[in-house]
Coordinates of N, CA, C and O and ligand atoms in Angstrom, one line a residue:
X1 N 0.9 -1.2 0.0 CA 0.0 0.0 0.0 C 0.9 1.2 0.0 O 2.0 1.2 0.6
X2 N 0.4 2.3 -0.6 CA 1.2 3.5 -0.8 C 0.9 4.5 0.3 O 0.3 5.5 0.1
X3 N 1.4 4.2 1.5 CA 1.1 5.1 2.5 C 2.4 5.8 3.0 O 2.6 6.2 4.1
X4 N 3.3 5.9 2.0 CA 4.6 6.6 2.3 C 4.5 8.1 2.3 O 3.7 8.6 1.5
X5 N 5.2 8.7 3.1 CA 5.3 10.2 3.0 C 6.6 10.6 2.5 O 7.1 11.7 2.8
X6 N 7.2 9.8 1.7 CA 8.6 10.0 1.3 C 8.8 11.2 0.4 O 9.9 11.6 0.2
X7 N 7.7 11.6 -0.3 CA 7.9 12.7 -1.3 C 8.6 13.9 -0.8 O 9.6 14.4 -1.3
X8 N 8.1 14.4 0.3 CA 8.7 15.6 0.9 C 8.5 15.4 2.4 O 7.7 14.6 2.8
X9 N 9.2 16.2 3.2 CA 8.9 16.2 4.6 C 7.5 16.7 4.8 O 7.1 17.7 4.3
X10 N 6.7 15.9 5.5 CA 5.3 16.3 5.7 C 5.2 17.4 6.7 O 6.1 17.6 7.5
X11 N 4.1 18.2 6.6 CA 3.9 19.2 7.6 C 3.6 18.6 9.0 O 3.2 17.4 9.0
X12 N 3.8 19.3 10.0 CA 3.4 18.7 11.3 C 1.9 18.4 11.3 O 1.1 19.2 10.8
X13 N 1.5 17.2 11.7 CA 0.1 16.9 11.6 C -0.6 17.1 12.9 O -0.1 16.8 13.9
X14 N -1.8 17.5 12.8 CA -2.7 17.7 14.0 C -3.2 16.3 14.4 O -3.0 15.3 13.7
X15 N -3.8 16.3 15.5 CA -4.2 15.0 16.1 C -5.2 14.3 15.3 O -5.2 13.1 15.1
X16 N -6.2 15.1 14.7 CA -7.2 14.5 13.9 C -6.6 13.8 12.7 O -7.0 12.6 12.3
X17 N -5.7 14.5 12.0 CA -5.1 13.9 10.8 C -4.3 12.7 11.2 O -4.3 11.6 10.5
X18 N -3.6 12.8 12.3 CA -2.8 11.6 12.7 C -3.6 10.4 12.9 O -3.3 9.3 12.5
X19 N -4.8 10.6 13.6 CA -5.7 9.5 13.9 C -6.2 8.9 12.6 O -6.3 7.7 12.4
X20 N -6.6 9.8 11.6 CA -7.1 9.3 10.3 C -6.1 8.5 9.6 O -6.4 7.4 9.1
X21 N -4.8 9.0 9.6 CA -3.8 8.3 8.9 C -3.6 6.9 9.5 O -3.4 5.9 8.8
X22 N -3.5 6.9 10.8 CA -3.3 5.7 11.5 C -4.4 4.7 11.3 O -4.2 3.5 11.0
X23 N -5.6 5.2 11.4 CA -6.8 4.3 11.3 C -6.8 3.7 9.9 O -7.0 2.5 9.7
X24 N -6.5 4.5 8.9 CA -6.5 4.1 7.5 C -5.4 3.0 7.3 O -5.7 2.0 6.7
X25 N -4.3 3.3 7.9 CA -3.2 2.4 7.6 C -3.5 1.0 8.2 O -3.3 0.0 7.5
X26 N -3.9 0.9 9.4 CA -4.1 -0.4 10.0 C -5.3 -1.1 9.4 O -5.3 -2.3 9.1
X27 N -6.3 -0.3 9.1 CA -7.5 -0.8 8.5 C -7.2 -1.4 7.1 O -7.6 -2.4 6.7
X28 N -6.4 -0.6 6.4 CA -6.0 -1.0 5.0 C -5.3 -2.3 5.0 O -5.6 -3.2 4.2
X29 N -4.3 -2.5 5.9 CA -3.6 -3.7 5.9 C -4.5 -4.9 6.3 O -4.4 -6.0 5.8
X30 N -5.4 -4.6 7.2 CA -6.3 -5.6 7.7 C -7.2 -6.1 6.5 O -7.5 -7.2 6.3
X31 N -7.7 -5.1 5.7 CA -8.5 -5.4 4.6 C -7.7 -6.2 3.5 O -8.2 -7.2 3.0
X32 N -6.5 -5.8 3.3 CA -5.7 -6.5 2.3 C -5.5 -8.0 2.8 O -5.6 -8.9 2.0
X33 N -5.2 -8.1 4.1 CA -5.0 -9.5 4.6 C -6.2 -10.3 4.5 O -6.2 -11.5 4.1
X34 N -7.4 -9.7 4.8 CA -8.6 -10.4 4.7 C -8.9 -10.8 3.3 O -9.4 -12.0 3.1
X35 N -8.7 -9.9 2.4 CA -8.9 -10.3 1.0 C -8.0 -11.4 0.5 O -8.4 -12.3 -0.2
X36 N -6.7 -11.3 0.9 CA -5.8 -12.3 0.5 C -6.2 -13.7 1.1 O -6.2 -14.7 0.4
X37 N -6.6 -13.7 2.3 CA -7.0 -15.0 2.9 C -8.3 -15.6 2.3 O -8.4 -16.8 2.1
X38 N -9.2 -14.7 1.9 CA -10.4 -15.1 1.3 C -10.1 -15.7 -0.1 O -10.7 -16.8 -0.5
X39 N -9.3 -15.0 -0.9 CA -8.9 -15.5 -2.2 C -8.2 -16.9 -2.1 O -8.4 -17.8 -2.9
X40 N -7.3 -16.9 -1.1 CA -6.6 -18.2 -0.8 C -7.5 -19.3 -0.5 O -7.4 -20.4 -1.0
X41 N -8.5 -19.0 0.4 CA -9.5 -20.0 0.8 C -10.3 -20.5 -0.4 O -10.7 -21.7 -0.5
X42 N -10.5 -19.6 -1.4 CA -11.2 -20.0 -2.7 C -10.2 -20.8 -3.6 O -10.6 -21.0 -4.8
X43 N -9.0 -21.1 -3.2 CA -8.1 -21.8 -4.0 C -7.3 -21.0 -5.0 O -6.6 -21.5 -5.8
X44 N -7.3 -19.7 -4.8 CA -6.5 -18.8 -5.7 C -5.1 -18.7 -5.2 O -4.9 -18.6 -3.9
X45 N -4.2 -18.7 -6.1 CA -2.8 -18.5 -5.7 C -2.2 -17.3 -6.4 O -2.6 -17.1 -7.6
X46 N -1.4 -16.5 -5.7 CA -1.0 -15.3 -6.3 C 0.3 -14.8 -5.7 O 0.8 -15.4 -4.7
X47 N 0.9 -13.8 -6.3 CA 2.1 -13.2 -5.7 C 1.7 -11.9 -5.0 O 0.7 -11.3 -5.3
X48 N 2.6 -11.4 -4.1 CA 2.3 -10.2 -3.3 C 3.3 -9.2 -3.7 O 4.5 -9.4 -3.8
X49 N 2.8 -7.9 -3.7 CA 3.7 -6.7 -3.7 C 4.7 -6.8 -4.8 O 5.9 -6.7 -4.5
X50 N 4.3 -7.1 -6.0 CA 5.2 -7.2 -7.1 C 5.4 -5.9 -7.8 O 4.4 -5.1 -8.0
X51 N 6.6 -5.6 -8.2 CA 6.9 -4.4 -9.0 C 6.7 -4.8 -10.4 O 7.6 -5.5 -11.0
X52 N 5.6 -4.4 -11.1 CA 5.4 -4.7 -12.5 C 6.0 -3.6 -13.4 O 6.0 -3.7 -14.6
X53 N 6.4 -2.5 -12.8 CA 7.1 -1.5 -13.5 C 8.5 -1.3 -13.0 O 8.8 -1.8 -12.0
X54 N 9.3 -0.6 -13.8 CA 10.6 -0.3 -13.3 C 10.6 0.5 -12.0 O 11.4 0.3 -11.1
X55 N 9.6 1.4 -12.0 CA 9.5 2.3 -10.8 C 8.9 1.4 -9.7 O 7.7 1.0 -9.7
X56 N 9.7 1.3 -8.6 CA 9.2 0.4 -7.5 C 8.1 1.0 -6.7 O 7.5 0.3 -5.9
X57 N 7.7 2.2 -7.0 CA 6.6 2.8 -6.2 C 5.3 2.3 -6.7 O 4.3 2.6 -6.2
X58 N 5.3 1.6 -7.8 CA 4.0 1.2 -8.4 C 3.8 -0.3 -8.1 O 3.1 -1.0 -8.9
X59 N 4.2 -0.8 -7.0 CA 4.0 -2.2 -6.7 C 2.6 -2.5 -6.6 O 1.8 -1.8 -6.1
X60 N 2.3 -3.7 -7.1 CA 0.9 -4.2 -7.1 C 0.7 -5.1 -5.9 O 1.5 -5.9 -5.6
X61 N -0.4 -4.9 -5.2 CA -0.6 -5.6 -3.9 C -0.8 -7.1 -4.1 O -0.2 -7.9 -3.5
X62 N -1.7 -7.5 -5.1 CA -2.0 -8.9 -5.3 C -1.9 -9.2 -6.8 O -2.5 -8.5 -7.6
X63 N -1.1 -10.1 -7.2 CA -0.8 -10.3 -8.6 C -1.1 -11.7 -9.1 O -0.6 -12.7 -8.4
X64 N -1.8 -11.9 -10.1 CA -2.1 -13.2 -10.8 C -1.4 -13.2 -12.1 O -1.9 -12.7 -13.1
X65 N -0.1 -13.7 -12.1 CA 0.7 -13.5 -13.3 C 0.1 -14.2 -14.6 O 0.2 -13.6 -15.7
X66 N -0.4 -15.4 -14.4 CA -0.8 -16.1 -15.6 C -2.0 -15.5 -16.3 O -2.1 -15.3 -17.5
X67 N -3.0 -15.0 -15.4 CA -4.1 -14.4 -16.0 C -3.9 -12.9 -16.2 O -4.7 -12.2 -16.7
X68 N -2.8 -12.4 -15.8 CA -2.4 -11.0 -15.9 C -3.5 -10.1 -15.3 O -4.1 -9.2 -15.9
X69 N -3.8 -10.4 -14.0 CA -4.7 -9.6 -13.2 C -4.0 -9.0 -12.1 O -3.3 -9.7 -11.3
X70 N -4.1 -7.7 -11.9 CA -3.4 -6.9 -10.9 C -4.4 -6.3 -9.9 O -5.4 -5.7 -10.4
X71 N -4.3 -6.6 -8.7 CA -5.3 -6.1 -7.7 C -4.6 -5.1 -6.7 O -3.6 -5.5 -6.1
X72 N -5.2 -4.0 -6.6 CA -4.7 -3.0 -5.6 C -5.8 -2.9 -4.5 O -7.0 -2.8 -4.8
X73 N -5.3 -2.8 -3.3 CA -6.2 -2.5 -2.2 C -5.9 -1.1 -1.7 O -4.8 -0.9 -1.2
X74 N -6.8 -0.2 -2.0 CA -6.5 1.2 -1.8 C -7.1 1.8 -0.5 O -8.3 1.6 -0.2
X75 N -6.3 2.4 0.3 CA -6.8 3.1 1.5 C -7.6 4.3 1.1 O -7.3 5.0 0.2
X76 N -8.7 4.5 1.9 CA -9.7 5.5 1.6 C -9.0 6.9 1.7 O -9.3 7.8 0.9
X77 N -8.2 7.1 2.7 CA -7.5 8.4 2.8 C -6.5 8.6 1.8 O -6.5 9.7 1.1
X78 N -5.6 7.7 1.6 CA -4.4 7.9 0.7 C -4.8 8.0 -0.7 O -4.1 8.5 -1.5
X79 N -5.9 7.3 -1.1 CA -6.3 7.2 -2.5 C -7.5 8.0 -2.8 O -8.1 7.8 -3.8
X80 N -7.9 8.9 -1.9 CA -9.1 9.8 -2.1 C -10.4 9.0 -2.5 O -11.0 9.3 -3.5
X81 N -10.8 8.1 -1.7 CA -12.1 7.4 -1.9 C -13.2 8.5 -1.9 O -13.2 9.4 -1.1
X82 N -14.1 8.4 -2.9 CA -15.1 9.4 -3.1 C -16.0 9.5 -1.8 O -16.6 10.5 -1.6
X83 N -16.1 8.4 -1.0 CA -17.0 8.5 0.2 C -16.2 9.0 1.4 O -16.8 9.7 2.2
X84 N -14.9 8.6 1.5 CA -14.2 8.9 2.8 C -13.0 9.8 2.6 O -12.4 10.1 3.6
X85 N -12.6 10.0 1.4 CA -11.3 10.7 1.1 C -11.5 12.2 1.1 O -12.3 12.6 0.3
X86 N -10.7 12.9 1.8 CA -10.7 14.4 1.7 C -9.4 14.8 2.3 O -8.9 14.2 3.3
X87 N -8.9 15.9 1.8 CA -7.6 16.4 2.4 C -7.9 17.0 3.8 O -8.9 17.6 4.0
X88 N -6.9 16.8 4.7 CA -7.1 17.4 6.0 C -7.2 18.9 5.9 O -6.6 19.5 5.0
X89 N -7.9 19.5 6.8 CA -8.1 21.0 6.8 C -6.7 21.7 7.1 O -6.4 22.6 6.4
X90 N -6.0 21.1 8.1 CA -4.8 21.8 8.4 C -3.7 21.4 7.4 O -3.6 20.3 7.0
X91 N -2.9 22.4 7.0 CA -2.0 22.2 5.9 C -2.7 21.7 4.6 O -2.2 20.8 4.0
X92 N -3.9 22.2 4.4 CA -4.7 21.7 3.3 C -4.0 21.7 1.9 O -4.2 20.7 1.2
X93 N -3.3 22.7 1.6 CA -2.7 22.8 0.3 C -1.6 21.7 0.1 O -1.6 21.0 -0.9
X94 N -0.8 21.5 1.2 CA 0.2 20.4 1.1 C -0.5 19.1 0.9 O -0.1 18.3 0.0
X95 N -1.5 18.8 1.7 CA -2.2 17.5 1.6 C -2.9 17.4 0.2 O -2.9 16.3 -0.3
X96 N -3.5 18.5 -0.2 CA -4.2 18.4 -1.5 C -3.2 17.9 -2.6 O -3.5 17.1 -3.5
X97 N -2.0 18.6 -2.6 CA -1.0 18.3 -3.6 C -0.5 16.8 -3.4 O -0.4 16.1 -4.4
X98 N -0.3 16.4 -2.2 CA 0.1 15.1 -1.9 C -0.9 14.0 -2.4 O -0.5 13.1 -3.1
X99 N -2.2 14.3 -2.1 CA -3.2 13.3 -2.5 C -3.4 13.3 -4.0 O -3.7 12.3 -4.6
X100 N -3.2 14.5 -4.6 CA -3.3 14.6 -6.1 C -2.2 13.8 -6.7 O -2.4 13.1 -7.7
X101 N -1.0 13.8 -6.1 CA 0.1 13.0 -6.7 C -0.3 11.5 -6.6 O 0.0 10.7 -7.5
X102 N -0.8 11.1 -5.5 CA -1.2 9.7 -5.3 C -2.3 9.3 -6.4 O -2.1 8.3 -7.0
X103 N -3.2 10.2 -6.6 CA -4.2 9.9 -7.6 C -3.6 9.8 -9.0 O -4.0 8.9 -9.8
X104 N -2.7 10.7 -9.3 CA -2.0 10.7 -10.6 C -1.2 9.4 -10.8 O -1.2 8.8 -11.8
X105 N -0.6 9.0 -9.7 CA 0.2 7.7 -9.7 C -0.7 6.5 -10.0 O -0.4 5.6 -10.8
X106 N -1.9 6.5 -9.3 CA -2.8 5.4 -9.5 C -3.3 5.4 -11.0 O -3.4 4.3 -11.6
X107 N -3.6 6.6 -11.5 CA -4.0 6.6 -12.9 C -3.0 6.2 -13.9 O -3.2 5.4 -14.8
X108 N -1.7 6.6 -13.6 CA -0.6 6.1 -14.4 C -0.5 4.6 -14.4 O -0.3 4.0 -15.4
X109 N -0.5 4.1 -13.2 CA -0.4 2.6 -13.0 C -1.5 1.9 -13.8 O -1.3 0.9 -14.5
X110 N -2.7 2.4 -13.6 CA -3.9 1.7 -14.3 C -3.6 1.7 -15.8 O -3.8 0.7 -16.5
X111 N -3.2 2.9 -16.4 CA -3.0 3.0 -17.8 C -1.8 2.1 -18.3 O -1.9 1.4 -19.2
X112 N -0.7 2.2 -17.5 CA 0.5 1.4 -17.9 C 0.2 -0.1 -17.9 O 0.6 -0.9 -18.8
X113 N -0.5 -0.5 -16.9 CA -0.9 -2.0 -16.8 C -1.8 -2.4 -17.9 O -1.6 -3.4 -18.5
X114 N -2.8 -1.6 -18.1 CA -3.8 -2.0 -19.2 C -3.1 -2.0 -20.6 O -3.4 -2.9 -21.4
X115 N -2.2 -1.0 -20.8 CA -1.5 -1.0 -22.0 C -0.6 -2.3 -22.2 O -0.3 -2.7 -23.3
X116 N -0.1 -2.8 -21.0 CA 0.7 -4.0 -21.1 C -0.2 -5.3 -21.0 O 0.4 -6.4 -20.8
X117 N -1.5 -5.1 -21.2 CA -2.3 -6.3 -21.3 C -2.9 -6.8 -19.9 O -3.4 -7.9 -19.9
X118 N -2.7 -6.0 -18.9 CA -3.2 -6.5 -17.6 C -4.6 -5.9 -17.3 O -5.0 -4.9 -17.8
X119 N -5.4 -6.7 -16.6 CA -6.6 -6.2 -16.0 C -6.4 -5.7 -14.6 O -5.7 -6.4 -13.9
X120 N -6.8 -4.5 -14.3 CA -6.6 -3.9 -13.0 C -7.9 -3.9 -12.2 O -8.9 -3.5 -12.7
X121 N -7.8 -4.4 -11.0 CA -8.9 -4.4 -10.0 C -8.5 -3.5 -8.9 O -7.5 -3.8 -8.3
X122 N -9.3 -2.5 -8.6 CA -9.0 -1.7 -7.4 C -10.1 -1.9 -6.4 O -11.3 -1.7 -6.6
X123 N -9.6 -2.2 -5.2 CA -10.6 -2.5 -4.1 C -10.4 -1.4 -3.0 O -9.2 -1.1 -2.6
X124 N -11.5 -0.8 -2.6 CA -11.4 0.2 -1.5 C -11.3 -0.5 -0.2 O -12.0 -1.5 0.0
X125 N -10.6 0.1 0.7 CA -10.6 -0.5 2.1 C -11.9 -0.6 2.7 O -12.1 -1.4 3.6
X126 N -12.9 0.2 2.3 CA -14.2 0.2 3.0 C -15.1 -0.9 2.4 O -16.2 -1.2 2.9
X127 N -14.6 -1.6 1.3 CA -15.5 -2.5 0.6 C -15.6 -3.8 1.5 O -14.7 -4.2 2.2
X128 N -16.8 -4.5 1.3 CA -17.0 -5.8 1.9 C -16.0 -6.8 1.2 O -15.9 -6.8 0.0
X129 N -15.3 -7.5 2.1 CA -14.2 -8.4 1.6 C -14.8 -9.5 0.7 O -14.2 -9.8 -0.4
X130 N -15.9 -10.1 1.0 CA -16.5 -11.1 0.2 C -16.9 -10.6 -1.2 O -16.7 -11.2 -2.2
X131 N -17.5 -9.4 -1.2 CA -17.8 -8.8 -2.5 C -16.6 -8.5 -3.3 O -16.6 -8.6 -4.5
X132 N -15.6 -8.0 -2.6 CA -14.3 -7.7 -3.3 C -13.7 -8.9 -3.9 O -13.3 -8.9 -5.1
X133 N -13.8 -10.0 -3.2 CA -13.2 -11.3 -3.6 C -14.1 -11.8 -4.8 O -13.5 -12.3 -5.8
X134 N -15.4 -11.6 -4.8 CA -16.2 -11.9 -5.9 C -15.8 -11.1 -7.2 O -15.8 -11.7 -8.3
X135 N -15.6 -9.9 -7.0 CA -15.2 -9.0 -8.1 C -13.9 -9.5 -8.7 O -13.8 -9.5 -9.9
X136 N -12.9 -9.8 -7.8 CA -11.6 -10.3 -8.4 C -11.9 -11.6 -9.1 O -11.3 -11.8 -10.2
X137 N -12.7 -12.5 -8.5 CA -13.0 -13.8 -9.2 C -13.6 -13.6 -10.6 O -13.3 -14.3 -11.5
X138 N -14.5 -12.6 -10.6 CA -15.2 -12.4 -11.9 C -14.2 -11.9 -13.0 O -14.3 -12.4 -14.1
X139 N -13.3 -11.1 -12.6 CA -12.3 -10.7 -13.6 C -11.4 -11.8 -14.0 O -11.1 -12.0 -15.1
X140 N -11.0 -12.6 -13.0 CA -10.2 -13.8 -13.3 C -10.9 -14.8 -14.2 O -10.3 -15.3 -15.2
X141 N -12.2 -15.0 -13.9 CA -13.0 -15.9 -14.8 C -13.1 -15.4 -16.2 O -13.2 -16.2 -17.1
X142 N -13.1 -14.1 -16.4 CA -13.3 -13.5 -17.7 C -12.0 -13.6 -18.5 O -12.0 -13.4 -19.7
X143 N -10.9 -13.9 -17.8 CA -9.6 -14.0 -18.5 C -9.3 -15.4 -18.8 O -9.2 -16.2 -17.9
X144 N -9.1 -15.8 -20.1 CA -8.9 -17.2 -20.3 C -7.4 -17.5 -20.4 O -6.6 -16.6 -20.5
Ligands
ZN201 ZN1 -13.9 4.7 1.5

């Protein structure tokens, strides 16, 4: 998951932002783990955190190499979920730019992967895990 702040030194975060970031981070990894174990339970085998581009920042969370299906589990905060994503009020300009860069990176990854013949599935951390697994299965089933 792309929850790195490595681009620039982040501004000092207020307590609300800190809580949001932390909640998102732990929730996100929990959702990814849950999705992975559900897919595994269904007999699916896959690779984790593969760099499919030269740029290591575009690592894919769950990779099905034979079917060429790439699954990202996106945190609501870091990837600007339409329901839960919004820039923190404090240091708003910095956060807006940061989150915009994340969105641009996601869009670039989607395009580069599909140009290379991959199907991309993006799962929000707020999604129901069983439904997300169904969605991944449907994409896998459609790929022969
Ligand atoms: Zn969300």
